[in-house]
Tab-separated table of C-alpha atoms in Angstrom:
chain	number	residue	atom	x	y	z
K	1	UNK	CA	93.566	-21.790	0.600
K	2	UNK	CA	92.091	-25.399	-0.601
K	3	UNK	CA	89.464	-25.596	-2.668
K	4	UNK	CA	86.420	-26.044	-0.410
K	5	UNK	CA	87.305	-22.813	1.525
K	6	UNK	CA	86.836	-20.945	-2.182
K	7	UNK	CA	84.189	-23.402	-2.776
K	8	UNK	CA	82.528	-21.684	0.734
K	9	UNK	CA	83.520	-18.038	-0.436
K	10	UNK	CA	82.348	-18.390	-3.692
K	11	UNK	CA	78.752	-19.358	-2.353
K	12	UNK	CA	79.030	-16.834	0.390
K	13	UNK	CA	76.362	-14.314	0.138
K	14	UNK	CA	78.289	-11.016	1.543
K	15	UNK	CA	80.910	-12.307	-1.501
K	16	UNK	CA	77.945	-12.081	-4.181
K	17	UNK	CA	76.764	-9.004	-3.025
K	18	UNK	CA	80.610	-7.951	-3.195
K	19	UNK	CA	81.362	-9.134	-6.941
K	20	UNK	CA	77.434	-8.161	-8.235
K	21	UNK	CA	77.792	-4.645	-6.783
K	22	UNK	CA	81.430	-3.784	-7.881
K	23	UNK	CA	80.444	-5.009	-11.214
K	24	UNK	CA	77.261	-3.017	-12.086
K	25	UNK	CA	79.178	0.357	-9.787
K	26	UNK	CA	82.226	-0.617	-12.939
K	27	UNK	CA	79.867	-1.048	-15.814
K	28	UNK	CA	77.606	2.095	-14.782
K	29	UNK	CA	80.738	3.992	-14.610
K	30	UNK	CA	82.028	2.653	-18.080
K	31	UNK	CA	78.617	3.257	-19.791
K	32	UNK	CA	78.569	6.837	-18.516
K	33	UNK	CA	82.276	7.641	-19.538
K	34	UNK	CA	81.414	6.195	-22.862
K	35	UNK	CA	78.283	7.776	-23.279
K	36	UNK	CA	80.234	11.471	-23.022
K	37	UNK	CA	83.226	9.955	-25.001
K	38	UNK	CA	80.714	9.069	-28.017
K	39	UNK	CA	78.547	12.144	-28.030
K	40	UNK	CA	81.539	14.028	-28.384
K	41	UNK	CA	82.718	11.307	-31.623
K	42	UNK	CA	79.407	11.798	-33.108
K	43	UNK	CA	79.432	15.228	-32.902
K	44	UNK	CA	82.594	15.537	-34.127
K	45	UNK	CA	81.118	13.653	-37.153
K	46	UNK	CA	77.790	14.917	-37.746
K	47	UNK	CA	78.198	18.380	-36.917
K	48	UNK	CA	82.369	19.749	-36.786
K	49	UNK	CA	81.546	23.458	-37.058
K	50	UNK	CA	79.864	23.424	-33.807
K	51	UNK	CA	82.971	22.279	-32.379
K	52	UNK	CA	84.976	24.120	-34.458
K	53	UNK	CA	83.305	27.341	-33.433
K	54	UNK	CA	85.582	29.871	-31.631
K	55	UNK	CA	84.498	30.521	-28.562
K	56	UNK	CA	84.320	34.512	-28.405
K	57	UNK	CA	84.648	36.549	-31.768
K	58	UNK	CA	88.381	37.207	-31.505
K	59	UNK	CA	89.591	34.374	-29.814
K	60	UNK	CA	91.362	31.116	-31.629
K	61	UNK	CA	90.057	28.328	-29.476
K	62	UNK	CA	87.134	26.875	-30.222
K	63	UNK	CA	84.473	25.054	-28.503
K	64	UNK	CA	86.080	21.340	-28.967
K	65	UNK	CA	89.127	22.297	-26.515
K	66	UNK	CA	87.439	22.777	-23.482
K	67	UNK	CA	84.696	19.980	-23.992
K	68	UNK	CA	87.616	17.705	-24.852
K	69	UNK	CA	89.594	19.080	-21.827
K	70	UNK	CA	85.548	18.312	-19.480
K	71	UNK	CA	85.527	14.966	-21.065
K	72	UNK	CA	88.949	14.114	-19.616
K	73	UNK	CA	88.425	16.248	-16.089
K	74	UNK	CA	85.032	13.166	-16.213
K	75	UNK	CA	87.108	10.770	-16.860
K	76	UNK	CA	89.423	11.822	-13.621
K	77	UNK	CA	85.785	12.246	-11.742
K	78	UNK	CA	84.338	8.925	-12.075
K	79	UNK	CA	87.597	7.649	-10.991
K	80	UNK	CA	87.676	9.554	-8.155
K	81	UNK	CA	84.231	8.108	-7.393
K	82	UNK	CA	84.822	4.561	-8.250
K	83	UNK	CA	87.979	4.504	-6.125
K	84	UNK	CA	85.814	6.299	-3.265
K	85	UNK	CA	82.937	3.724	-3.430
K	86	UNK	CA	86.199	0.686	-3.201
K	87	UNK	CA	87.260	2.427	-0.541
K	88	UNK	CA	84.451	2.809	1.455
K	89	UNK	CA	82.231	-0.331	0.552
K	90	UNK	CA	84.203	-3.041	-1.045
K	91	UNK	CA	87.237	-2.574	1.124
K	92	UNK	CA	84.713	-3.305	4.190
K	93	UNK	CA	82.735	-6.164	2.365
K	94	UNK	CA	85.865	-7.663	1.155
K	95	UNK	CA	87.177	-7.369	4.760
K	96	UNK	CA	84.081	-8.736	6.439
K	97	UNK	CA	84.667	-11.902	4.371
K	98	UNK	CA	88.649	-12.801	4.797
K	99	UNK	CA	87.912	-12.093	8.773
K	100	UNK	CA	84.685	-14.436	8.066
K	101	UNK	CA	87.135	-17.378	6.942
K	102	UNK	CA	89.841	-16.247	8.624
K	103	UNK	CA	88.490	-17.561	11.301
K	104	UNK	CA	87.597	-20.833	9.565
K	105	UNK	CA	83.632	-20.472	9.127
């Protein structure tokens, strides 16, 4: 590809929308995940009894093990949903452009 033809994809609307979508889906995402991660830190630091609680009276695992074990099934989740939001609406934006200049537009 030369130059003007990125120059013309670059400035393409549909390519905006593309890169200003993906990027505030990704951040949303990130800001979510970290949002778990850190309340789960900062509880770990303000407050480790409650974690270290067991979770009946005879058992030896506590509370922390299964919200550790949540916070990486989320992790797995908001994969899952980033990968089916690509799928579905990037793939077609991102294909709606190359056929756009495929054609030389």
């Amino acid at each position: 590809m030369n130059k003007e033809i990125l120059e013309k994809i670059k400035n393409d609307p549909d390519y905006i929308k593309l890169v200003t979508t993906r990027k505030k889906f990704a951040w949303g995402l990130t800001f979510v995940l970290l949002l778990i991660y850190y309340s789960f830190i900062l509880t770990i630091a303000f407050d480790p009894k409650l974690l270290g609680t067991p979770i009946s009276k005879d058992s030896i695992i506590t509370i922390g093990i299964p919200i550790g074990v949540l916070i990486i099934i989320a992790a797995f989740i908001l994969t899952g949903i980033y990968v089916n939001k690509a799928n579905k609406v990037f793939d077609e934006l991102t294909r709606k452009i190359k056929l756009k200049y495929e054609k030389g537009v």
